[in-house]
Short mmCIF file of C-alpha atoms and ligand atoms in Angstrom, two decimals:
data_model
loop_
_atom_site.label_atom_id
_atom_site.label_comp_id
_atom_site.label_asym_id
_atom_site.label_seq_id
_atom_site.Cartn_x
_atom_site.Cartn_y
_atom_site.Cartn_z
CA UNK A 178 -2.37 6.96 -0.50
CA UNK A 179 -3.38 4.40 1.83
CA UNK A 180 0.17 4.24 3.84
CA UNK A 181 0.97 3.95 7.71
CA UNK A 182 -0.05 7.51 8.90
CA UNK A 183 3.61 8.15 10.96
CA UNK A 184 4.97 6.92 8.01
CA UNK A 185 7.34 9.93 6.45
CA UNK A 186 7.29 9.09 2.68
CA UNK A 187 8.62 12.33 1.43
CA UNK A 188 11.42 12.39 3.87
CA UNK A 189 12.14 9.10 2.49
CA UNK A 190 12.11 9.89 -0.90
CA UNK A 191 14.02 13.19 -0.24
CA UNK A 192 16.87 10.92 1.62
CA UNK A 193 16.82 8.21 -1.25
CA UNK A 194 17.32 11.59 -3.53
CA UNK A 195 20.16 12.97 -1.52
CA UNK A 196 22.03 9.44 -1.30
CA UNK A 197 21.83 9.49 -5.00
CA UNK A 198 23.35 12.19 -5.29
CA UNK A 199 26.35 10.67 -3.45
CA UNK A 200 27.63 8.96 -7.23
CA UNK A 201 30.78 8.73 -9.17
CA UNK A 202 28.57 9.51 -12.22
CA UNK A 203 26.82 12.40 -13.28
CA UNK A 204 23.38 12.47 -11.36
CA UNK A 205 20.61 10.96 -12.44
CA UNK A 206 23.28 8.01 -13.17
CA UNK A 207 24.22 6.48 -9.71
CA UNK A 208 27.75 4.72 -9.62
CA UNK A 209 29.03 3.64 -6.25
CA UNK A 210 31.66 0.80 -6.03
CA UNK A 211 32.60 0.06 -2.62
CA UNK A 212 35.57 1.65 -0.74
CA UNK A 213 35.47 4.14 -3.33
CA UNK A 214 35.19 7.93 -2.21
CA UNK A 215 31.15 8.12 -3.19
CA UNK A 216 30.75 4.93 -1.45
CA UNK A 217 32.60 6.39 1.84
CA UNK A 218 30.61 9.76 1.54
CA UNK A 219 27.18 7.56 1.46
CA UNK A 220 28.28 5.58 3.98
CA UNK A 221 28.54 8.95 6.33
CA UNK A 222 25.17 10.14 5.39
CA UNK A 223 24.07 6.93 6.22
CA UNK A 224 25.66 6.41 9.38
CA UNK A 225 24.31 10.24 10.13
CA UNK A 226 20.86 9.29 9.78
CA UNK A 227 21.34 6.16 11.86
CA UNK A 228 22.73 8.23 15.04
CA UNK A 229 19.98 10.97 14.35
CA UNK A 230 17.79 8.52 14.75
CA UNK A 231 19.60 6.66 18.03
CA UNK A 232 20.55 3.82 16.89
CA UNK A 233 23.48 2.26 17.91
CA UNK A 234 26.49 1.99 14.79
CA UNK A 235 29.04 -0.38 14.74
CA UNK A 236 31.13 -1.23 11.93
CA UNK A 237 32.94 -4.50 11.34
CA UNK A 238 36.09 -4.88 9.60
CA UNK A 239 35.07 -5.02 6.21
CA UNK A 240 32.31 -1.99 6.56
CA UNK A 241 29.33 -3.88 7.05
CA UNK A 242 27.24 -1.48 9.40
CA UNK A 243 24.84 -2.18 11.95
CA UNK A 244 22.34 0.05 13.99
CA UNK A 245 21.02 -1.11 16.24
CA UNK A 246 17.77 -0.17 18.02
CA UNK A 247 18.15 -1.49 21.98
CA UNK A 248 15.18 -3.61 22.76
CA UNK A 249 14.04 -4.30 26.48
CA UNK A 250 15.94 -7.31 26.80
CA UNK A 251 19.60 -7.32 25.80
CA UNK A 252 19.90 -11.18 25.90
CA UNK A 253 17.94 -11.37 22.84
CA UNK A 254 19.24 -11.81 19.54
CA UNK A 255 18.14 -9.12 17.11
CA UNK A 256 15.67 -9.23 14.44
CA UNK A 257 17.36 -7.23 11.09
CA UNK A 258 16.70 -5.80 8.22
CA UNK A 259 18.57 -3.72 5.50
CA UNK A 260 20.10 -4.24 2.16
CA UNK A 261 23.33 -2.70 0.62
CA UNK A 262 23.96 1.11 -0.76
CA UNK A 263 26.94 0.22 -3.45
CA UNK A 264 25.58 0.58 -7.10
CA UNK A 265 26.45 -0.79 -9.60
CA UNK A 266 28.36 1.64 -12.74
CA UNK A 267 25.17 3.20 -14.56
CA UNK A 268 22.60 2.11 -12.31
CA UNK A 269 19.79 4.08 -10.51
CA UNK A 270 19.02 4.69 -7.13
CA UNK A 271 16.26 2.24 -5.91
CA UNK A 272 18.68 -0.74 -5.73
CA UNK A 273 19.54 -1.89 -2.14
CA UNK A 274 18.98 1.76 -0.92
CA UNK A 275 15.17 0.90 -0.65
CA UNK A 276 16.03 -1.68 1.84
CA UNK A 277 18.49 0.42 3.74
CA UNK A 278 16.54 3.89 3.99
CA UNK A 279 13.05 1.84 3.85
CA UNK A 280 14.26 -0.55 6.93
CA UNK A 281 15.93 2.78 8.53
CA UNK A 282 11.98 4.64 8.03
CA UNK A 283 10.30 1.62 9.54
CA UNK A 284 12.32 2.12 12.45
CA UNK A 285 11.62 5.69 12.89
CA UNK A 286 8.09 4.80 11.85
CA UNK A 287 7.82 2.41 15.04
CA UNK A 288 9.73 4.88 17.33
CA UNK A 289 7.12 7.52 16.68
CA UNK A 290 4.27 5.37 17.79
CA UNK A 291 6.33 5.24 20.97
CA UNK A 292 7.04 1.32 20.25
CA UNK A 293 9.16 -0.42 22.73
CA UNK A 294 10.66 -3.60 21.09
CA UNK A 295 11.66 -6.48 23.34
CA UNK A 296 14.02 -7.66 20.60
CA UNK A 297 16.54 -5.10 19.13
CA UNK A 298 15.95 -4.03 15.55
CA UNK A 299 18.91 -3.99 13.98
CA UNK A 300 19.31 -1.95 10.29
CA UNK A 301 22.39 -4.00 8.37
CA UNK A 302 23.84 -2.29 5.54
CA UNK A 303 26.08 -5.02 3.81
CA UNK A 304 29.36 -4.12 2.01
CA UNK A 305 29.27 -4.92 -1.48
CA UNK A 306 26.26 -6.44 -2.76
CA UNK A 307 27.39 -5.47 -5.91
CA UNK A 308 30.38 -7.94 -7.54
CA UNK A 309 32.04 -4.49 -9.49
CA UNK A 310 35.78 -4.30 -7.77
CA UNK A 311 36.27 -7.67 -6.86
CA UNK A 312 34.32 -9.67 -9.38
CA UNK A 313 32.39 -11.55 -6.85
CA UNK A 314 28.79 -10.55 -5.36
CA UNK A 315 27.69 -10.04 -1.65
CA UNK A 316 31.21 -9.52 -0.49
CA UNK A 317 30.24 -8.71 3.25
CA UNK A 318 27.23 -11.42 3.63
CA UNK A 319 29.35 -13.95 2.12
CA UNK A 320 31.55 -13.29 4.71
CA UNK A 321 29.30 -13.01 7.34
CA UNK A 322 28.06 -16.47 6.83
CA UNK A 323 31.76 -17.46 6.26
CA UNK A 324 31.26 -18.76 2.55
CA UNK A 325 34.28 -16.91 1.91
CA UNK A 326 36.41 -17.50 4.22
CA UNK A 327 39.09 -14.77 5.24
CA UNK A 328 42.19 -16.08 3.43
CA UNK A 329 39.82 -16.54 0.30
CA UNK A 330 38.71 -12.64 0.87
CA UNK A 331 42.47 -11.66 1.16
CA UNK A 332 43.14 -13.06 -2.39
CA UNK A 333 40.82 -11.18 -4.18
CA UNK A 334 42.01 -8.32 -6.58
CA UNK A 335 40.25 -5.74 -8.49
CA UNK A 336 41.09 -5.02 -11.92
CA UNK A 337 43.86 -2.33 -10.93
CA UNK A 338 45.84 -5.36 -8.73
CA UNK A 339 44.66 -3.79 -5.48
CA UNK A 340 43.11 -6.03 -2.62
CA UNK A 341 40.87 -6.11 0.21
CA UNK A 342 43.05 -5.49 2.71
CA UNK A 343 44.47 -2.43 1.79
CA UNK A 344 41.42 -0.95 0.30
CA UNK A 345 39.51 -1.31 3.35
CA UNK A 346 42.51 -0.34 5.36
CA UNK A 347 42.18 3.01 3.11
CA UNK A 348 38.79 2.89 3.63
CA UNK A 349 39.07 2.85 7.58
CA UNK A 350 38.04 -0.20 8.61
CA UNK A 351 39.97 -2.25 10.90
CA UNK A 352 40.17 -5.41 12.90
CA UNK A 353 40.83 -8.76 11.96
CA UNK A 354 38.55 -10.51 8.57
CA UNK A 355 37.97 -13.67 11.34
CA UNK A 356 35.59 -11.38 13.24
CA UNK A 357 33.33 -10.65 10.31
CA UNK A 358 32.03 -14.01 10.15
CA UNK A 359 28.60 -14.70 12.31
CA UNK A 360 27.60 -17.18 14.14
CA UNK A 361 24.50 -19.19 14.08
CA UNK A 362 21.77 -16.92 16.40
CA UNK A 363 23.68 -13.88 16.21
CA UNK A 364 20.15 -12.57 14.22
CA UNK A 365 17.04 -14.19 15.01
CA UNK A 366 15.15 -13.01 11.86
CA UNK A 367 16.02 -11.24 8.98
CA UNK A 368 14.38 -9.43 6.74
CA UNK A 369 15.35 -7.38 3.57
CA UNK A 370 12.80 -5.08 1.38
CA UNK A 371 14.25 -4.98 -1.89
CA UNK A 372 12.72 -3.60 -5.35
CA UNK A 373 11.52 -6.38 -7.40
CA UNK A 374 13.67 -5.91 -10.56
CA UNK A 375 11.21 -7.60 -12.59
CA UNK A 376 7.66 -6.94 -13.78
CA UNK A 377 5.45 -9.12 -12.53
CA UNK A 378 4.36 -7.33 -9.75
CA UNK A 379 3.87 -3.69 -11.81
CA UNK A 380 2.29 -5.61 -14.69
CA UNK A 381 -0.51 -7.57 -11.98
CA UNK A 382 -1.09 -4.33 -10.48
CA UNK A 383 -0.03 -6.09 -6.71
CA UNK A 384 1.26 -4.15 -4.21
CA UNK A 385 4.11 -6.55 -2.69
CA UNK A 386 6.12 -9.81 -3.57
CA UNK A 387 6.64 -11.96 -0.82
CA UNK A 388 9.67 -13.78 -1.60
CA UNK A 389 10.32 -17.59 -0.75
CA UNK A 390 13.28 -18.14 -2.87
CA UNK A 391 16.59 -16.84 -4.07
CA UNK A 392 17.88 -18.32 -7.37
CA UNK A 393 21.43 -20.07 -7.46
CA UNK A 394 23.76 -17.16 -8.85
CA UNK A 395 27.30 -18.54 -10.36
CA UNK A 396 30.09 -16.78 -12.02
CA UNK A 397 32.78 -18.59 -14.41
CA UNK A 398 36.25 -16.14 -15.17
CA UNK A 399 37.10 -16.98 -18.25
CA UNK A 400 40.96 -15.69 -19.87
CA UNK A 401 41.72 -16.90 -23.43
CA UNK A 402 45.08 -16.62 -24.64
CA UNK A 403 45.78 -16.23 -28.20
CA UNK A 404 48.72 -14.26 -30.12
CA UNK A 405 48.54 -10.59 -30.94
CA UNK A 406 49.88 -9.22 -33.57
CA UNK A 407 49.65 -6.62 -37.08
CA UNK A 408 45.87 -6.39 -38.11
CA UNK A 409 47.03 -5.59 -41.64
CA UNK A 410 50.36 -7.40 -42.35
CA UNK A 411 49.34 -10.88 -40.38
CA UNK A 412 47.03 -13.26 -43.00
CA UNK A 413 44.25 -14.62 -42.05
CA UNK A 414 45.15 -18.14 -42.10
CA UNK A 415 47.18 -19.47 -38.93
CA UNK A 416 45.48 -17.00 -36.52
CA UNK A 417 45.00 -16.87 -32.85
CA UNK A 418 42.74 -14.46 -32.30
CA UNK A 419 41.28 -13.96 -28.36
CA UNK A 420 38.48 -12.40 -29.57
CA UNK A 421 37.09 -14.54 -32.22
CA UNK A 422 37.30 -17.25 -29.89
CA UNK A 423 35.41 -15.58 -27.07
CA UNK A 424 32.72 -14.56 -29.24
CA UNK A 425 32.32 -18.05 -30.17
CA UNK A 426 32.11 -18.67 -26.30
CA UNK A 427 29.43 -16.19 -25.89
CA UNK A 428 27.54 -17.93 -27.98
CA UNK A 429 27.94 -20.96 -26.54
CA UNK A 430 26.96 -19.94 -23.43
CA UNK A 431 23.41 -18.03 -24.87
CA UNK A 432 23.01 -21.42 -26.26
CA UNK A 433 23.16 -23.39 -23.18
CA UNK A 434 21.32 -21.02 -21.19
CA UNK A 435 18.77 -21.14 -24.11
CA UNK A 436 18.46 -24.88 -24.56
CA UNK A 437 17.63 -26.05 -20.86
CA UNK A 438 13.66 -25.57 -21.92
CA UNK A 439 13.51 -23.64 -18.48
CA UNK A 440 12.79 -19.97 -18.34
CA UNK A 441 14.36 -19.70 -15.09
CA UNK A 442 17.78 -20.14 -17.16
CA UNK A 443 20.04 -17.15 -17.44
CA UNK A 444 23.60 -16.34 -18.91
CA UNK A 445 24.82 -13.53 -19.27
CA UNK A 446 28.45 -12.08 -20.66
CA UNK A 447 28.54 -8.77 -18.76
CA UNK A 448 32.50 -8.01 -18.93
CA UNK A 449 34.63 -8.55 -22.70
CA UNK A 450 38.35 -7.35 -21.93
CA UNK A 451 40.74 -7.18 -24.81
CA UNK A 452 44.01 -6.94 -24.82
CA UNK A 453 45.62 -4.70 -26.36
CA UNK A 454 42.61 -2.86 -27.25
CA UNK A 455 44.00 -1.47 -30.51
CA UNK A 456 41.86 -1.46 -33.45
CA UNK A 457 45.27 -2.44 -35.84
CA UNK A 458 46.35 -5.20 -33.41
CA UNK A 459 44.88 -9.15 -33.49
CA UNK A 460 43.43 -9.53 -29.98
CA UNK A 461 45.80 -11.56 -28.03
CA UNK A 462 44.72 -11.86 -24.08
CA UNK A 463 40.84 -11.38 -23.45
CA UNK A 464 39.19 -11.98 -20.32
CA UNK A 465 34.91 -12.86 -19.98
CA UNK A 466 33.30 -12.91 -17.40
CA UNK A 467 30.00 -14.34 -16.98
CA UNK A 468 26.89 -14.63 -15.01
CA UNK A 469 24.79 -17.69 -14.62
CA UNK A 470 21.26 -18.29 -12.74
CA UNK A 471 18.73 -20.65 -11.96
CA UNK A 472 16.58 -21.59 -9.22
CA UNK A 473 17.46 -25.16 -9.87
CA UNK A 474 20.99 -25.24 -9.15
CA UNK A 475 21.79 -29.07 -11.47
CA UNK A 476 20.47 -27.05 -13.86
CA UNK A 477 22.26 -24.04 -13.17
CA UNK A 478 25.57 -26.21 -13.06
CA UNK A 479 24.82 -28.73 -16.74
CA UNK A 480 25.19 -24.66 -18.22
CA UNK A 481 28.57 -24.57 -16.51
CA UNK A 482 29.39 -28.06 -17.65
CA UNK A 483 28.22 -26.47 -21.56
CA UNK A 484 30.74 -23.39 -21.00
CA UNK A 485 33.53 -25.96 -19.97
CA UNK A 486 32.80 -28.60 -23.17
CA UNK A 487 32.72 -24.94 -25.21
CA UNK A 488 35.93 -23.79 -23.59
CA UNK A 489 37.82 -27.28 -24.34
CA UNK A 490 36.14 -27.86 -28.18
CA UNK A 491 37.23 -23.79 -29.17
CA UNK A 492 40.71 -23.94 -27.31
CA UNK A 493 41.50 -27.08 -29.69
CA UNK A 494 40.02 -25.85 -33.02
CA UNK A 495 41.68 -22.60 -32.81
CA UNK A 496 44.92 -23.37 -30.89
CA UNK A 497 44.27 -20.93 -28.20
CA UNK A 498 44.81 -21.15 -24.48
CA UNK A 499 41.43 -21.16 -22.17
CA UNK A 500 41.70 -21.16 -18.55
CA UNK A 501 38.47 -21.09 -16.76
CA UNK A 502 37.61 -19.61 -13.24
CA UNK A 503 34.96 -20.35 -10.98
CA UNK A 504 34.25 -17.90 -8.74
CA UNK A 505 31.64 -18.64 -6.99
CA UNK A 506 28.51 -21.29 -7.79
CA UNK A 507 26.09 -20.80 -4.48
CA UNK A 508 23.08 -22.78 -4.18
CA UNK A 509 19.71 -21.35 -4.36
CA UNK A 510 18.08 -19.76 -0.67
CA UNK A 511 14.65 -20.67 0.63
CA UNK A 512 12.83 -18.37 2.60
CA UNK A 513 11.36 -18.73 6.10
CA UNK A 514 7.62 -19.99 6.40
CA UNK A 515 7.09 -18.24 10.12
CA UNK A 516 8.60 -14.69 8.68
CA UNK A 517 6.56 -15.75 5.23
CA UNK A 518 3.34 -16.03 7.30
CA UNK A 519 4.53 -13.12 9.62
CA UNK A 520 4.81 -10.71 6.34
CA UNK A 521 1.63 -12.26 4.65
CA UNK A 522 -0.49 -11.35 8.09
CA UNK A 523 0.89 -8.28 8.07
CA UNK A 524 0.12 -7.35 4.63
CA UNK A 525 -3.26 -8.64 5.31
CA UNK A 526 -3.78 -6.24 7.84
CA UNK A 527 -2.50 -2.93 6.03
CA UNK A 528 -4.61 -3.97 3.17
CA UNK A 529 -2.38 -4.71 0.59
CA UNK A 530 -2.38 -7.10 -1.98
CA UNK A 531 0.96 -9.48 -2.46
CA UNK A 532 1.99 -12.80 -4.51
CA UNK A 533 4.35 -15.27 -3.38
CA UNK A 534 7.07 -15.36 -6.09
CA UNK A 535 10.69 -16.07 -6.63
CA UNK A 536 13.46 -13.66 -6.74
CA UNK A 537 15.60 -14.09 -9.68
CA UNK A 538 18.25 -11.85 -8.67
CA UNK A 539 20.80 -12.42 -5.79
CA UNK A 540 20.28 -10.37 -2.12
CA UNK A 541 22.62 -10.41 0.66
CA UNK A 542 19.60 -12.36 2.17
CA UNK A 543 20.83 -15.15 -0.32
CA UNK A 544 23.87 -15.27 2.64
CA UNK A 545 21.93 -14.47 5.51
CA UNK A 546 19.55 -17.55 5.13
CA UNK A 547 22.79 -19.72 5.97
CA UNK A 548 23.32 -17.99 9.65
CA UNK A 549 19.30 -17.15 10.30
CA UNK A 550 15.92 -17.26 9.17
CA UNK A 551 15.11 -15.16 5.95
CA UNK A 552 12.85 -13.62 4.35
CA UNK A 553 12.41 -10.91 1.62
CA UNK A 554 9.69 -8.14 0.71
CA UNK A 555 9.63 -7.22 -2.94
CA UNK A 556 7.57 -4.04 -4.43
CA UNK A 557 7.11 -3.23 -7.74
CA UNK A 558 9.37 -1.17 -9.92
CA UNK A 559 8.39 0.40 -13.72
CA UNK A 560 8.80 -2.12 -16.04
CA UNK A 561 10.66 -4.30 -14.50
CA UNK A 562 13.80 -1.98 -15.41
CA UNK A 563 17.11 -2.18 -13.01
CA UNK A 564 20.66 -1.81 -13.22
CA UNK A 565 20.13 1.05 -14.92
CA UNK A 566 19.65 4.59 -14.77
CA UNK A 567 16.01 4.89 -15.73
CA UNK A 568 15.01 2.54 -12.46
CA UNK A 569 11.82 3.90 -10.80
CA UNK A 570 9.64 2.85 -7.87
CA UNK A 571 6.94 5.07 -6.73
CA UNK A 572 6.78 6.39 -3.63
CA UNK A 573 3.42 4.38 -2.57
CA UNK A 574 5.19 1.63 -3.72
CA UNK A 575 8.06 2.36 -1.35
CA UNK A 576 5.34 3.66 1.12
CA UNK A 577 3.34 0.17 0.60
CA UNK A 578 6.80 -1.58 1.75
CA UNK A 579 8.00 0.07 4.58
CA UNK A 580 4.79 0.39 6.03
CA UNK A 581 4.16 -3.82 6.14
CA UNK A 582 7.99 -3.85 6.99
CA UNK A 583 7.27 -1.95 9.95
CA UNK A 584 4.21 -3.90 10.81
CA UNK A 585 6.56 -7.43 10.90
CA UNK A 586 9.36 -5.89 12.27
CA UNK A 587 7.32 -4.47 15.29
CA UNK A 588 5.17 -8.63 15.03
CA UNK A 589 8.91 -10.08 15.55
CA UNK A 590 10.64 -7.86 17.84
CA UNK A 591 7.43 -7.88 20.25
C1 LIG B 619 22.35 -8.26 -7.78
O1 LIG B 619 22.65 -7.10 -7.97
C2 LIG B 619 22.23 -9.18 -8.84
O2 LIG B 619 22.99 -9.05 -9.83
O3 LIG B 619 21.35 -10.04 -8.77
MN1 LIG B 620 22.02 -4.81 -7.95
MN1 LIG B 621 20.22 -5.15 -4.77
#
C-alpha cells in the first residue's frame, strides 16, 4: 500500500470501527441523531482521542468541537479540518467520520514526524451535518457562518415539539447561541476529507476527488390538509384525501427535477407523514418533505417555482389546504484555488492520482466557504453507495486521503 509510512491505518480503521459501534441501531447499521445519547457517547470517544492526542478541546454552545493543535505563533489564525460524526437513521459509518478520525490521524501523523506547525491545526467536528431532528442540514456550520441566525435556531422543533435550546441544554452545552457564530479570519483555511458518495472516482480507478464546488441544497416543508374520515362508509366522490394529493405532488416534483435537461437536477421526497396513520381512516393531515439540488442554483429554484405551481393547481382541484415551507435554499460553494493547488501539489507528490469534480452532496464546508477559504478532498467509496448501511471505503482509500491531508495541512500550517 503505497501510504505515508507514520501513517496508522489500522488504528484508524479500528477507531472508525469502535465509533460505529457508538449507534442507536443494531451494528453494522449506524444511527446517530444529534443530542441523542449515541451521539453524546461518540462525542466522548471523540473528545478522548483528541486529549490523548494533546490537542486542545473546546466546545461551543451548540457542541461544535474544536482541537486544537498549538502552533508556534498564537497570533495566527488556524488552518482546520474535520467533518461531522451524526449519521443519519440506517446509514453506515464512513460518512463525516472519515473527515473527523482521518483529519484527527493526519494530525497524529504530523506529530510523529516531530512537525512543529507555525499555524495551529485545528480538528472541527460540526454539530449536525445531518438535517434528522430539526429538518434542516449543517445545523452548527450554518450557525457558525451565521446563516441561521440565533433566534431562527431557537425556533426550530423536532418532530416530538422539542427545541434547540433545551436539547442542547440536556445535552450539556452552554453559553449563549450569539457566540457560535464566527467571524471572518477566525480560520485561515479549511479543509474537509469527506467520502465521495458517488462513483466516479471508484469506477475511474482515481485515487482522490479534489473538490471545487458544492451544489445548492434546498428543502421545501410541505403540510396538506385534507379531511379524514371512515375508509369504508365515506364514498369516493367529494373526498379530501392528504394522501392522494401528496402523491400527486411527488410526482410533480420527479417531474420538474426530471424536465430541466440537466443531470445535475435532483428531487427527492425523503419524509411522507400521514395522519392518522390508520389503514380504515381517509388520510387527513400529511406532511412532505423534500430535498432539492443543483449546482446551478436558478435552476435549482425554477424546480421550487414547479413544486409551488403543483402545490396551488392540486390544492384547487381537490379542495385541500397546502401550505408550503421553505427551509432553507443556500446557494452553491466554490472552492479555494490556493488550497485547490495546495491539495493538487500535494497529491502530486504522494503519487496519487485525483480529478477535479463537483460534490453533489452538501458538507459543512458548504458553510465554512462563507467565513474562510475552502476546500474539500473526496476518496472513493464502493459503488458510489451512502446513506446506507452497506457504505464502504477501503482502508487505502482512507489511507490515500489522510496521507495528502496531512501533506497540505503540514504545506498550510508551515
Ligand atoms: C449530506 O448528508 C447530504 O445530504 O448531502
Ligand atoms: Mn450524510
Ligand atoms: Mn457527510
Amino acid at each position: 500500500m503505497n501510504t505515508h509510512p507514520r501513517l496508522e491505518i489500522d488504528g484508524l480503521i479500528a477507531e472508525l470501527m469502535t465509533l460505529a459501534q457508538i449507534s442507536e441501531a443494531e451494528p453494522p447499521i449506524v444511527t446517530r441523531v444529534v443530542f441523542g445519547e449515541a451521539d453524546r457517547r461518540a462525542r466522548a470517544y471523540l473528545k478522548g482521542l483528541c486529549a490523548a492526542a494533546g490537542l486542545t478541546v473546546r466546545e461551543d454552545a451548540v457542541g461544535n468541537t474544536f482541537a486544537r493543535w498549538q502552533g508556534s505563533d498564537a497570533e495566527l489564525a488556524p488552518v482546520g479540518t474535520g467533518s461531522h460524526i451524526d449519521a443519519i437513521p440506517n446509514a453506515g459509518l464512513y460518512d463525516g467520520c472519515v473527515g473527523v478520525l482521518g483529519g484527527l490521524e493526519a494530525i497524529r501523523v504530523l506529530q510523529h514526524l516531530g512537525f512543529k506547525p507555525r499555524r495551529s491545526i485545528e480538528l472541527v467536528i460540526f454539530t449536525a451535518e445531518e438535517p434528522t431532528r430539526f429538518g434542516i442540514g449543517c445545523l452548527g456550520s450554518r450557525m457558525m457562518a451565521n446563516v441561521l441566525t440565533p433566534s431562527q435556531a431557537l425556533a426550530l422543533r423536532d418532530k416530538e415539539g422539542r427545541g434547540l435550546e433545551e436539547l442542547r441544554t440536556q445535552a450539556g452545552f452552554a453559553g449563549t447561541l450569539e457566540s457560535v457564530a464566527l467571524p471572518l479570519g477566525r480560520f485561515h483555511q479549511f479543509i474537509e476529507l469527506h467520502i465521495e458518495q458517488g462513483p466516479l472516482l471508484e469506477q475511474e480507478g482515481i485515487d482522490l476527488g479534489l473538490v471545487t464546488h458544492i451544489a445548492a441544497p434546498a428543502s421545501v416543508r410541505v403540510v396538506i390538509e385534507g379531511e379524514g374520515g371512515h375508509a369504508g362508509a365515506r364514498l369516493m366522490p367529494g373526498r379530501k384525501d392528504a394522501l392522494a394529493a401528496a402523491a400527486e405532488l411527488i410526482l410533480a416534483l420527479e417531474t420538474a427535477a426530471r424536465s430541466t435537461g440537466a443531470i445535475d437536477t435532483v428531487a427527492t421526497v425523503g419524509v411522507c407523514e400521514v395522519f392518522p396513520g390508520a389503514v380504515n381512516s381517509i388520510p387527513s393531515r400529511v406532511r412532505l418533505e423534500t430535498d432539492i439540488r443543483d449546482i446551478d442554483g436558478a435552476r435549482r429554484d425554477c424546480v421550487i417555482d414547479a413544486l409551488h405551481a403543483a402545490c396551488g393547481e392540486v390544492s384547487g382541484r381537490r379542495g385541500v389546504a397546502i401550505a408550503e415551507e421553505l427551509v432553507n435554499a443556500d446557494p452553491p460553494a466554490t472552492c479555494d484555488a490556493e488550497i485547490l493547488a495546495a491539495l493538487e501539489a500535494s497529491a502530486v507528490e504522494a503519487g496519487k492520482s485525483y480529478k477535479k469534480m463537483v460534490s453533489r452532496a452538501y458538507h459543512d464546508s458548504l458553510f465554512m466557504a462563507r467565513i474562510a477559504p475552502v476546500a474539500m478532498l473526496f476518496i472513493p467509496c464502493r459503488g458510489g453507495v451512502s446513506h446506507r448501511p452497506d457504505e464502504y471505503a477501503r482502508p487505502e482509500w482512507i489511507g490515500s486521503g489522510v496521507h495528502v491531508l496531512a501533506r497540505t495541512l503540514a504545506g498550510l500550517a508551515a
